[in-house]
Coordinates of C-alpha atoms in Angstrom, one line a residue:
Chain G
M1 CA 146.4 80.1 135.4
G2 CA 146.3 82.5 132.5
T3 CA 148.7 84.8 132.2
Q4 CA 147.1 87.0 129.6
M5 CA 146.4 90.6 130.8
T6 CA 142.9 91.7 130.5
D7 CA 140.9 95.1 130.9
S8 CA 140.6 94.0 134.6
H9 CA 144.0 94.1 135.4
R10 CA 144.3 97.5 133.3
R11 CA 141.9 99.0 135.1
F12 CA 143.1 98.0 138.2
L13 CA 146.5 99.0 137.7
Q14 CA 145.2 102.2 136.3
V15 CA 143.4 102.7 139.7
L16 CA 146.1 101.8 141.8
M17 CA 148.5 104.1 140.0
S18 CA 146.1 107.2 140.6
H19 CA 146.6 106.6 144.4
G20 CA 150.2 105.5 144.8
I21 CA 149.4 102.9 147.4
L22 CA 146.5 101.1 148.7
E23 CA 145.4 99.6 151.7
G24 CA 144.4 95.7 151.5
S25 CA 140.6 96.1 152.1
A26 CA 140.4 98.6 149.5
V27 CA 142.8 96.5 147.1
R28 CA 140.8 93.1 147.8
A29 CA 137.3 95.7 146.8
L30 CA 139.2 97.0 143.9
H31 CA 140.1 93.4 142.5
R32 CA 136.4 92.4 142.7
H33 CA 135.2 95.2 141.3
C34 CA 137.2 94.9 138.2
C35 CA 136.6 91.6 137.8
E36 CA 133.0 92.6 137.9
V37 CA 132.9 95.6 135.2
H38 CA 134.6 93.1 132.6
K39 CA 132.9 90.3 133.7
V40 CA 135.9 88.0 134.0
H41 CA 135.6 84.9 136.6
Y42 CA 136.8 86.5 140.3
A43 CA 138.0 84.5 143.0
H44 CA 138.4 86.3 146.2
D45 CA 141.4 84.2 147.3
K46 CA 143.1 84.9 143.9
L47 CA 144.5 88.4 144.4
D48 CA 147.9 88.0 144.6
D49 CA 147.7 85.6 141.3
F50 CA 145.9 88.6 139.7
V51 CA 148.4 90.9 140.5
N52 CA 150.9 88.5 139.7
V53 CA 149.9 88.9 136.0
I54 CA 150.0 92.5 135.9
N55 CA 154.2 91.9 137.2
V56 CA 154.8 89.7 134.8
H57 CA 154.3 92.4 132.3
L58 CA 155.4 95.4 134.3
Q59 CA 158.9 93.6 135.0
S60 CA 160.4 94.8 131.8
L61 CA 159.6 98.1 133.1
F62 CA 161.3 98.1 136.3
M63 CA 157.6 98.5 138.0
Q64 CA 156.2 96.3 140.2
I65 CA 153.5 95.9 142.6
R66 CA 154.8 95.2 145.9
K67 CA 152.6 94.3 149.0
G68 CA 154.2 96.0 152.2
M69 CA 153.1 96.2 156.0
S70 CA 152.3 99.6 157.4
E71 CA 155.0 100.4 160.4
D72 CA 152.2 102.4 162.1
D73 CA 149.3 99.7 162.4
G74 CA 150.8 96.8 160.8
R75 CA 147.8 96.6 158.2
Q76 CA 149.2 95.3 154.7
Y77 CA 149.6 97.9 151.3
Y78 CA 150.0 97.2 148.2
A79 CA 152.1 100.1 146.4
L80 CA 153.0 100.3 142.5
V81 CA 156.9 100.9 143.0
N82 CA 159.3 102.1 140.5
L83 CA 162.5 99.6 140.8
A84 CA 164.6 101.9 138.5
E85 CA 166.6 104.5 140.3
T86 CA 166.3 107.6 138.1
E87 CA 165.5 111.0 138.1
I88 CA 162.6 110.3 136.1
T89 CA 160.6 109.3 139.2
K90 CA 157.3 110.5 139.9
M91 CA 158.3 112.1 142.9
A92 CA 161.2 114.3 141.2
S93 CA 158.9 115.7 138.5
D94 CA 156.1 116.5 141.2
Y95 CA 158.9 118.7 143.4
A96 CA 161.5 121.4 142.8
E97 CA 165.3 121.0 143.1
N98 CA 165.4 122.4 146.8
E99 CA 161.9 120.5 147.7
L100 CA 163.7 117.3 147.0
E101 CA 166.7 118.4 149.1
L102 CA 164.9 119.4 151.9
F103 CA 163.3 115.5 151.3
R104 CA 166.6 114.3 151.4
K105 CA 167.5 115.8 154.3
T106 CA 164.7 115.2 156.5
M107 CA 164.8 111.8 155.7
D108 CA 168.9 112.1 157.0
L109 CA 167.0 113.2 160.3
I110 CA 164.3 110.3 160.9
I111 CA 167.1 107.6 159.6
Q112 CA 169.9 108.8 162.3
S113 CA 166.8 109.4 165.0
D114 CA 166.5 106.9 167.5
N115 CA 162.6 105.9 166.8
G116 CA 162.2 106.9 163.5
F117 CA 160.8 110.2 164.1
A118 CA 162.0 113.9 163.3
A119 CA 160.3 117.0 164.9
S120 CA 159.0 120.1 162.4
T121 CA 161.0 122.5 164.4
S122 CA 164.0 120.3 163.4
I123 CA 163.1 119.9 160.0
L124 CA 161.9 123.6 159.5
N125 CA 165.2 124.9 160.8
L126 CA 167.0 123.3 157.8
S127 CA 164.8 125.4 155.3
D128 CA 167.9 127.9 155.2
Q129 CA 170.5 125.9 154.9
L130 CA 169.3 124.6 151.7
Q131 CA 172.1 124.8 148.8
S132 CA 170.1 124.7 146.2
K133 CA 168.1 127.3 147.2
K134 CA 167.0 128.5 150.5
M135 CA 163.1 128.4 151.5
K136 CA 161.1 130.3 153.9
K137 CA 159.9 128.6 157.3
K138 CA 156.4 129.0 155.9
E139 CA 157.5 127.8 152.4
A140 CA 158.9 124.5 154.0
E141 CA 155.8 124.1 156.0
Q142 CA 153.9 124.0 153.1
V143 CA 156.2 121.9 151.4
L144 CA 156.0 119.2 154.2
Q145 CA 152.2 119.3 154.1
N146 CA 152.3 118.2 150.4
F147 CA 154.6 115.6 151.4
V148 CA 152.4 114.4 153.7
Q149 CA 149.3 114.8 151.1
D150 CA 151.2 113.0 148.6
K151 CA 151.9 110.0 151.2
W152 CA 156.0 110.2 151.4
L153 CA 155.7 111.3 154.7
S154 CA 153.4 110.7 157.2
E155 CA 152.8 113.0 160.3
K156 CA 152.1 112.1 164.0
D157 CA 152.0 115.1 166.7
G158 CA 154.3 117.4 164.8
E159 CA 156.8 114.1 164.0
Y160 CA 157.4 113.3 160.5
T161 CA 158.3 109.8 159.7
L162 CA 158.8 107.9 156.3
S163 CA 155.5 106.9 154.9
T164 CA 154.8 103.1 154.3
R165 CA 154.6 104.4 150.4
C166 CA 157.9 105.9 151.1
I167 CA 159.7 103.1 152.7
M168 CA 158.3 100.4 149.9
E169 CA 159.5 102.4 147.2
M170 CA 162.5 103.7 148.2
E171 CA 163.4 100.8 150.4
N172 CA 166.8 99.9 147.9
Y173 CA 167.8 103.6 147.8
I174 CA 167.3 103.7 151.6
C175 CA 169.4 100.8 152.1
N176 CA 172.3 102.2 149.9
T177 CA 172.5 105.2 151.2
Y178 CA 172.4 104.6 154.6
Q179 CA 173.8 101.5 154.8
D180 CA 175.0 100.7 158.4
M181 CA 172.6 103.0 159.6
V182 CA 169.5 101.3 158.9
N183 CA 168.1 97.9 160.2
K184 CA 166.0 95.2 159.1
C185 CA 163.4 93.8 161.1
N186 CA 164.5 90.6 163.2
L187 CA 160.9 89.2 162.9
C188 CA 159.5 89.8 159.1
G189 CA 162.6 90.7 157.7
T190 CA 161.9 94.5 156.0
L191 CA 163.6 97.5 156.3
A192 CA 162.7 98.9 159.7
I193 CA 162.7 102.8 160.5
Q194 CA 159.9 103.1 163.8
S195 CA 161.1 100.5 165.5
Q196 CA 162.1 99.1 169.3
I197 CA 165.9 98.4 169.7
C198 CA 167.1 95.6 172.1
D199 CA 169.5 97.3 174.4
T200 CA 172.1 94.4 174.6
C201 CA 172.2 93.0 171.0
G202 CA 170.7 95.7 169.0
I203 CA 168.4 94.1 166.8
Q204 CA 165.5 95.9 166.0
I205 CA 161.4 95.2 165.6
H206 CA 158.9 96.7 163.9
L207 CA 155.8 97.8 166.5
P208 CA 153.3 96.1 164.9
C209 CA 155.8 93.0 164.8
V210 CA 156.6 93.3 168.5
A211 CA 152.7 93.4 169.3
T212 CA 152.2 90.4 167.4
Y213 CA 155.0 88.7 168.5
F214 CA 155.0 89.0 172.6
K215 CA 151.0 89.3 172.8
G216 CA 149.9 87.8 175.9
Q217 CA 153.5 87.5 177.5
T218 CA 154.5 89.2 181.0
D219 CA 157.8 88.5 180.6
P220 CA 159.0 89.3 177.2
H221 CA 162.3 88.6 176.1
C222 CA 164.6 89.6 173.1
P223 CA 164.4 86.9 170.1
N224 CA 167.4 87.2 169.1
C225 CA 170.2 87.2 172.9
N226 CA 167.1 86.5 175.0
E227 CA 167.8 89.1 177.3
F228 CA 164.4 91.1 178.9
W229 CA 162.6 93.4 176.4
P230 CA 162.4 96.8 178.3
Y231 CA 159.8 98.2 176.3
E232 CA 156.0 98.9 176.3
I233 CA 154.3 96.2 174.0
P234 CA 152.0 97.8 171.7
D235 CA 148.7 96.5 171.2
S236 CA 147.9 94.4 168.8
N237 CA 144.7 95.2 167.4
T238 CA 145.0 94.2 163.5
A239 CA 146.8 90.8 162.5
I240 CA 149.9 91.2 160.6
N241 CA 151.0 87.5 160.3
Q242 CA 148.7 87.0 157.5
P243 CA 150.2 84.2 155.0
N244 CA 152.5 85.8 152.7
S245 CA 151.6 84.5 149.3
P246 CA 155.1 83.0 148.3
Q247 CA 154.8 84.4 144.6
L248 CA 154.2 88.0 145.6
P249 CA 157.2 90.5 146.5
S250 CA 156.6 91.9 150.0
T251 CA 159.1 94.4 150.1
A252 CA 162.5 92.5 150.7
P253 CA 163.5 89.1 150.3
K254 CA 163.3 87.1 153.6
E255 CA 166.4 85.8 154.9
P256 CA 166.0 82.6 156.6
P257 CA 165.9 83.4 160.6
S258 CA 168.4 81.0 161.0
A259 CA 170.9 82.8 158.7
V260 CA 169.5 86.0 160.3
R261 CA 171.0 84.9 163.8
A262 CA 174.1 83.5 162.3
K263 CA 175.2 86.3 161.0
R264 CA 174.3 88.4 163.7
R265 CA 176.5 86.2 166.2
A266 CA 179.2 86.8 163.9
V267 CA 179.7 90.4 163.7
P268 CA 180.3 92.3 167.2
S269 CA 177.4 93.2 169.4
T270 CA 177.2 96.8 168.5
S271 CA 176.7 96.0 165.2
G272 CA 172.8 96.3 165.0
R273 CA 173.2 99.5 166.5
R274 CA 172.5 102.7 165.2
P275 CA 175.6 104.8 165.1
N276 CA 175.4 107.6 168.0
R277 CA 174.9 111.3 166.6
S278 CA 178.2 113.4 166.8
Chain H
M1 CA 161.2 89.4 115.3
E2 CA 164.4 89.9 113.7
E3 CA 162.6 90.8 110.7
C4 CA 161.0 93.7 111.9
S5 CA 161.1 96.8 110.2
F6 CA 160.9 100.5 111.4
T7 CA 160.7 103.4 109.3
Q8 CA 163.0 105.7 110.9
T9 CA 165.9 107.9 109.2
Q10 CA 168.8 105.0 110.4
T11 CA 168.4 101.9 108.2
P12 CA 168.2 98.5 110.4
S13 CA 172.1 97.9 109.9
Q14 CA 173.0 101.1 111.1
V15 CA 170.7 100.6 114.3
R16 CA 172.3 97.2 114.7
R17 CA 175.6 98.2 114.3
N18 CA 175.1 101.1 116.7
L19 CA 173.4 98.5 119.4
E20 CA 176.5 96.5 119.2
K21 CA 178.2 99.6 121.6
R22 CA 175.0 98.8 124.5
S23 CA 174.3 96.1 126.5
P24 CA 170.9 94.7 126.2
E25 CA 170.2 95.6 129.6
Q26 CA 171.0 99.4 129.0
V27 CA 168.8 99.3 126.6
D28 CA 166.1 97.8 128.4
Q29 CA 166.4 100.0 130.7
K30 CA 165.8 102.5 128.5
V31 CA 162.6 101.5 127.5
G32 CA 161.2 101.3 130.8
E33 CA 162.4 105.0 131.3
V34 CA 160.7 106.1 128.0
L35 CA 157.4 104.5 129.5
Q36 CA 157.9 106.1 133.0
Y37 CA 158.3 109.4 131.5
L38 CA 155.2 108.8 129.5
L39 CA 153.3 107.8 132.2
V40 CA 154.6 110.9 134.7
K41 CA 153.8 113.3 132.0
D42 CA 150.1 112.0 131.4
Q43 CA 149.5 112.1 135.3
K44 CA 149.5 116.0 134.9
K45 CA 147.7 115.5 131.6
L46 CA 150.4 117.4 129.8
P47 CA 151.1 116.5 126.1
I48 CA 154.6 114.7 125.4
K49 CA 156.9 116.2 122.6
R50 CA 158.8 113.5 121.0
A51 CA 161.7 116.0 121.1
D52 CA 161.7 116.1 124.9
I53 CA 161.4 112.0 125.2
M54 CA 164.6 112.3 123.2
K55 CA 166.0 115.0 125.0
S56 CA 165.1 114.1 128.9
V57 CA 165.3 110.4 128.5
V58 CA 166.5 108.6 125.2
K59 CA 169.3 111.2 125.2
E60 CA 172.8 109.3 124.4
Y61 CA 170.7 106.2 122.8
K62 CA 169.4 108.1 120.2
D63 CA 171.3 106.2 117.8
V64 CA 169.2 103.1 118.7
Y65 CA 166.0 105.0 119.3
P66 CA 164.3 102.7 117.0
E67 CA 165.5 99.7 118.5
I68 CA 163.9 100.9 122.1
M69 CA 160.7 101.0 120.8
N70 CA 161.6 97.9 118.7
R71 CA 162.4 96.0 122.1
V72 CA 159.3 96.8 124.0
G73 CA 157.5 94.8 121.6
R74 CA 160.0 92.3 121.9
T75 CA 159.6 92.0 126.0
L76 CA 155.8 91.7 125.8
Q77 CA 156.5 88.7 123.6
Q78 CA 154.0 89.7 121.3
A79 CA 153.7 87.7 117.8
E80 CA 152.7 90.7 116.1
C81 CA 155.3 92.7 114.9
R82 CA 154.3 96.4 113.8
A83 CA 156.5 98.8 111.7
A84 CA 155.3 102.0 113.0
E85 CA 158.1 103.5 114.9
E86 CA 155.8 104.0 117.8
G87 CA 154.1 100.9 117.1
H88 CA 155.7 98.7 119.6
L89 CA 155.2 101.6 122.4
S90 CA 151.5 102.4 122.3
L91 CA 151.4 98.7 122.0
L92 CA 152.8 98.2 125.6
T93 CA 151.3 100.9 126.8
E94 CA 147.9 99.8 125.6
Q95 CA 148.5 96.0 126.7
V96 CA 149.8 96.9 129.9
F97 CA 148.1 100.6 130.9
G98 CA 145.0 100.1 129.1
L99 CA 146.5 103.6 127.4
Q100 CA 146.4 104.7 124.0
L101 CA 149.3 106.6 122.6
E102 CA 148.2 108.8 120.3
E103 CA 149.9 111.4 118.2
V104 CA 147.6 114.6 118.5
D105 CA 150.2 117.0 116.5
T106 CA 152.1 115.2 113.7
K107 CA 153.9 118.3 112.6
N108 CA 155.9 118.8 115.8
H109 CA 155.3 115.0 117.1
I110 CA 152.9 115.9 120.1
Y111 CA 151.8 112.4 121.7
I112 CA 149.1 112.1 124.8
L113 CA 148.1 109.3 126.4
V114 CA 144.2 108.1 126.0
N115 CA 142.5 106.2 128.1
R116 CA 141.0 103.0 126.2
L117 CA 138.6 102.0 129.5
Q118 CA 135.8 104.1 130.4
R119 CA 136.0 105.5 133.8
V120 CA 132.6 103.4 135.9
E121 CA 131.2 104.3 138.9
G122 CA 133.0 102.4 141.7
D123 CA 136.4 102.6 140.2
N124 CA 137.4 104.8 143.0
M125 CA 140.3 107.0 141.3
R126 CA 142.1 109.3 143.7
V127 CA 140.2 112.3 144.4
D128 CA 142.4 115.4 143.9
D129 CA 142.6 119.4 142.5
N130 CA 142.2 117.8 139.0
T131 CA 138.8 115.7 139.6
G132 CA 137.0 119.2 140.3
K133 CA 138.8 120.9 137.4
L134 CA 137.6 118.3 135.0
G135 CA 133.8 118.8 136.1
L136 CA 134.0 122.2 135.3
L137 CA 135.7 121.3 132.2
T138 CA 132.6 119.0 131.1
V139 CA 130.6 122.0 131.3
I140 CA 132.5 123.9 129.3
L141 CA 132.8 121.2 126.9
S142 CA 128.8 120.7 126.6
L143 CA 128.4 124.7 126.0
I144 CA 130.9 124.7 123.1
F145 CA 128.8 121.8 121.8
M146 CA 125.5 122.7 122.2
K147 CA 126.6 126.2 120.5
G148 CA 127.5 124.6 117.6
N149 CA 130.9 123.5 118.2
V150 CA 132.4 127.0 118.8
A151 CA 131.2 129.4 121.7
K152 CA 132.6 132.9 122.1
E153 CA 134.8 133.6 125.3
S154 CA 132.1 136.1 126.4
V155 CA 129.5 133.5 126.3
I156 CA 131.6 131.0 128.5
W157 CA 132.4 133.5 131.3
E158 CA 128.7 134.6 131.5
T159 CA 127.2 131.2 131.7
L160 CA 130.0 130.7 134.6
R161 CA 129.1 133.6 136.2
R162 CA 125.7 132.1 136.5
L163 CA 127.4 129.2 138.3
R164 CA 128.7 131.7 140.7
L165 CA 132.1 131.2 139.2
D166 CA 133.3 134.4 138.3
H167 CA 136.6 134.4 136.2
G168 CA 138.0 137.9 137.6
E169 CA 138.0 136.5 141.3
K170 CA 140.1 133.8 142.8
N171 CA 138.1 130.9 143.5
S172 CA 138.9 128.2 146.1
E173 CA 138.4 125.3 144.1
F174 CA 139.8 126.5 141.1
G175 CA 142.5 129.1 141.9
D176 CA 142.9 131.7 139.2
L177 CA 140.0 130.8 137.0
K178 CA 141.0 132.6 133.7
K179 CA 144.3 131.1 133.7
L180 CA 142.9 127.6 134.2
V181 CA 140.3 127.7 131.8
T182 CA 142.4 129.9 129.0
E183 CA 146.0 128.8 129.8
E184 CA 146.0 125.2 131.8
F185 CA 143.0 123.3 129.7
V186 CA 144.6 124.5 126.5
R187 CA 148.3 123.3 127.6
Q188 CA 146.6 120.0 128.0
K189 CA 145.4 120.0 124.5
Y190 CA 141.3 120.0 126.4
L191 CA 140.8 123.3 124.6
E192 CA 141.8 125.6 121.8
Y193 CA 141.4 129.4 122.6
T194 CA 141.6 131.4 119.3
R195 CA 141.4 135.0 118.2
I196 CA 138.5 135.8 116.3
P197 CA 139.8 137.8 113.7
H198 CA 139.0 141.3 112.7
T199 CA 137.4 141.6 116.0
E200 CA 137.5 145.7 117.7
P201 CA 138.1 145.1 120.9
V202 CA 139.8 141.7 120.6
E203 CA 137.6 138.8 121.1
Y204 CA 138.5 134.9 121.6
E205 CA 136.7 131.6 120.9
F206 CA 136.6 128.3 122.0
R207 CA 136.6 125.0 120.6
W208 CA 136.8 121.5 121.7
G209 CA 141.0 120.4 122.2
P210 CA 142.2 116.9 120.3
R211 CA 142.7 115.9 123.7
A212 CA 138.8 116.3 124.6
V213 CA 137.9 114.7 121.0
K214 CA 140.0 111.5 122.2
E215 CA 138.9 111.2 125.7
T216 CA 135.1 112.2 125.5
S217 CA 132.5 112.4 123.0
K218 CA 129.7 114.1 121.4
M219 CA 127.2 111.7 122.5
K220 CA 128.4 111.3 126.0
I221 CA 128.6 115.4 126.3
L222 CA 125.0 115.0 125.2
E223 CA 124.0 112.6 127.9
F224 CA 125.4 115.0 130.3
V225 CA 123.7 118.2 129.0
S226 CA 120.3 116.0 129.1
K227 CA 121.2 114.4 132.4
I228 CA 121.5 117.8 133.8
Q229 CA 118.1 119.2 131.9
N230 CA 116.2 116.3 132.6
K231 CA 115.3 116.0 128.8
D232 CA 115.3 113.1 126.3
P233 CA 119.3 113.4 124.4
Q234 CA 116.8 113.4 121.0
S235 CA 115.1 116.2 121.8
W236 CA 118.2 118.3 120.7
V237 CA 117.5 116.7 117.2
T238 CA 120.5 118.3 115.2
H239 CA 122.7 117.9 118.4
Y240 CA 121.5 114.0 118.5
K241 CA 122.1 113.7 114.7
E242 CA 125.7 115.0 114.9
A243 CA 126.9 112.6 118.1
M244 CA 125.2 110.0 115.8
D245 CA 127.4 110.4 113.2
E246 CA 130.7 111.0 115.1
A247 CA 129.7 107.5 116.7
A248 CA 129.2 106.3 113.3
T249 CA 132.6 107.3 112.3
P250 CA 135.2 104.4 113.0
A251 CA 138.1 106.7 113.7
R252 CA 137.4 110.1 115.1
H253 CA 140.7 111.6 113.9

């Protein structure tokens, strides 16, 4: 396999960079398009190899194209993420100091919530408590809209959650900042924001992972402690367990399931739960 | 690679001594940061001053600036070694991103990134506020070229008015049209906006800015005009010759 970057790789990177994040099928179409434009060999099953060539070159720049799953529909996405935690990120340059503060506070609310959502009213109530510079509610509303448009947040019925792009790009930051307050999905091993939590052992599972894992089961049980799983099982209309290429980084390194289980047993039973809000 | 030389105020041995104070990882990190900085600025089409790179990114690593640029080349495992100070950085942006680092102002050291790849149909770049603005810009660049590479401000406004774009009114697509054309496009180095000497009342004129010269060409603009007018580009004899001459000149800057 060649490791040399060609113009097809560069075009691919430019387009992905302009969007920040692209859904899997769009990425596959882009792969084909770029190979055709520059008349290089196109193999539809070699997308991850193609991306890997770019990643080898991005490594020294602390950037990477990652593959991640949407917490909403379980579909696969590709995003160009920044691995270095510096103030020169795209987001930091697009927003003012108080807007970034509002974002951090919104993130706090989302992480501290039980279901991974924060109501718009609770977020807007923060606007006059900002330390950097207070904001009018109207302004804050506009800023929230911008966060959604720039794909940092996603909105559903007046409630906000972290977007797929945000989770992929900020996974390390979120894990470091919130440590014990966030958990990885018991099934896929990546950060879980919107999830179902086992009442007994406290493990968390993404909704799309729940859908796939319990598909067709009438009497679902927790994959960790085997207690009854008391939630409604979402429909699985998209295939999420596509075979992951071993070489392409997904958003987090997977721990082998046995190790996860052993670790979970070794800690007190409430460890998996989010702390109660005080 | 050790023999790489670089033209800078510091001698290689000075840089080497300074370098001993830092870990290679720290310098690597800076290299990545400089590139990110360039890319972020480029997304807004803002020119990049070397002084700003120094102030906002390189900071206390100023004493190893040449090495930062040098290491960019080395991490790429390029056999080629360039002496120019910015050589390695431009090598990297070009190798990985297909973007060329161009100095548009050699006195104040101002750089822009120019895309080496032509946009083609089906690229599906993100459509945002800038997409429409670039359409408007193409119209203005065409006008300037067709008027002999310089156009009076009043001519530009008159033509835009015929396209139902009034520079005195707020536009839903472009906002404050006058501000966009005379400030934003000028700041981005797409247009030059200068006062015509000895005019009373004061009059201004427009020319292509250095970014326009590097991002597009006279031939491409002529092709755009001929498509709109549904004529052969060669029917504008002098413009066609000028565009051909420009294309025949290897370096257009």
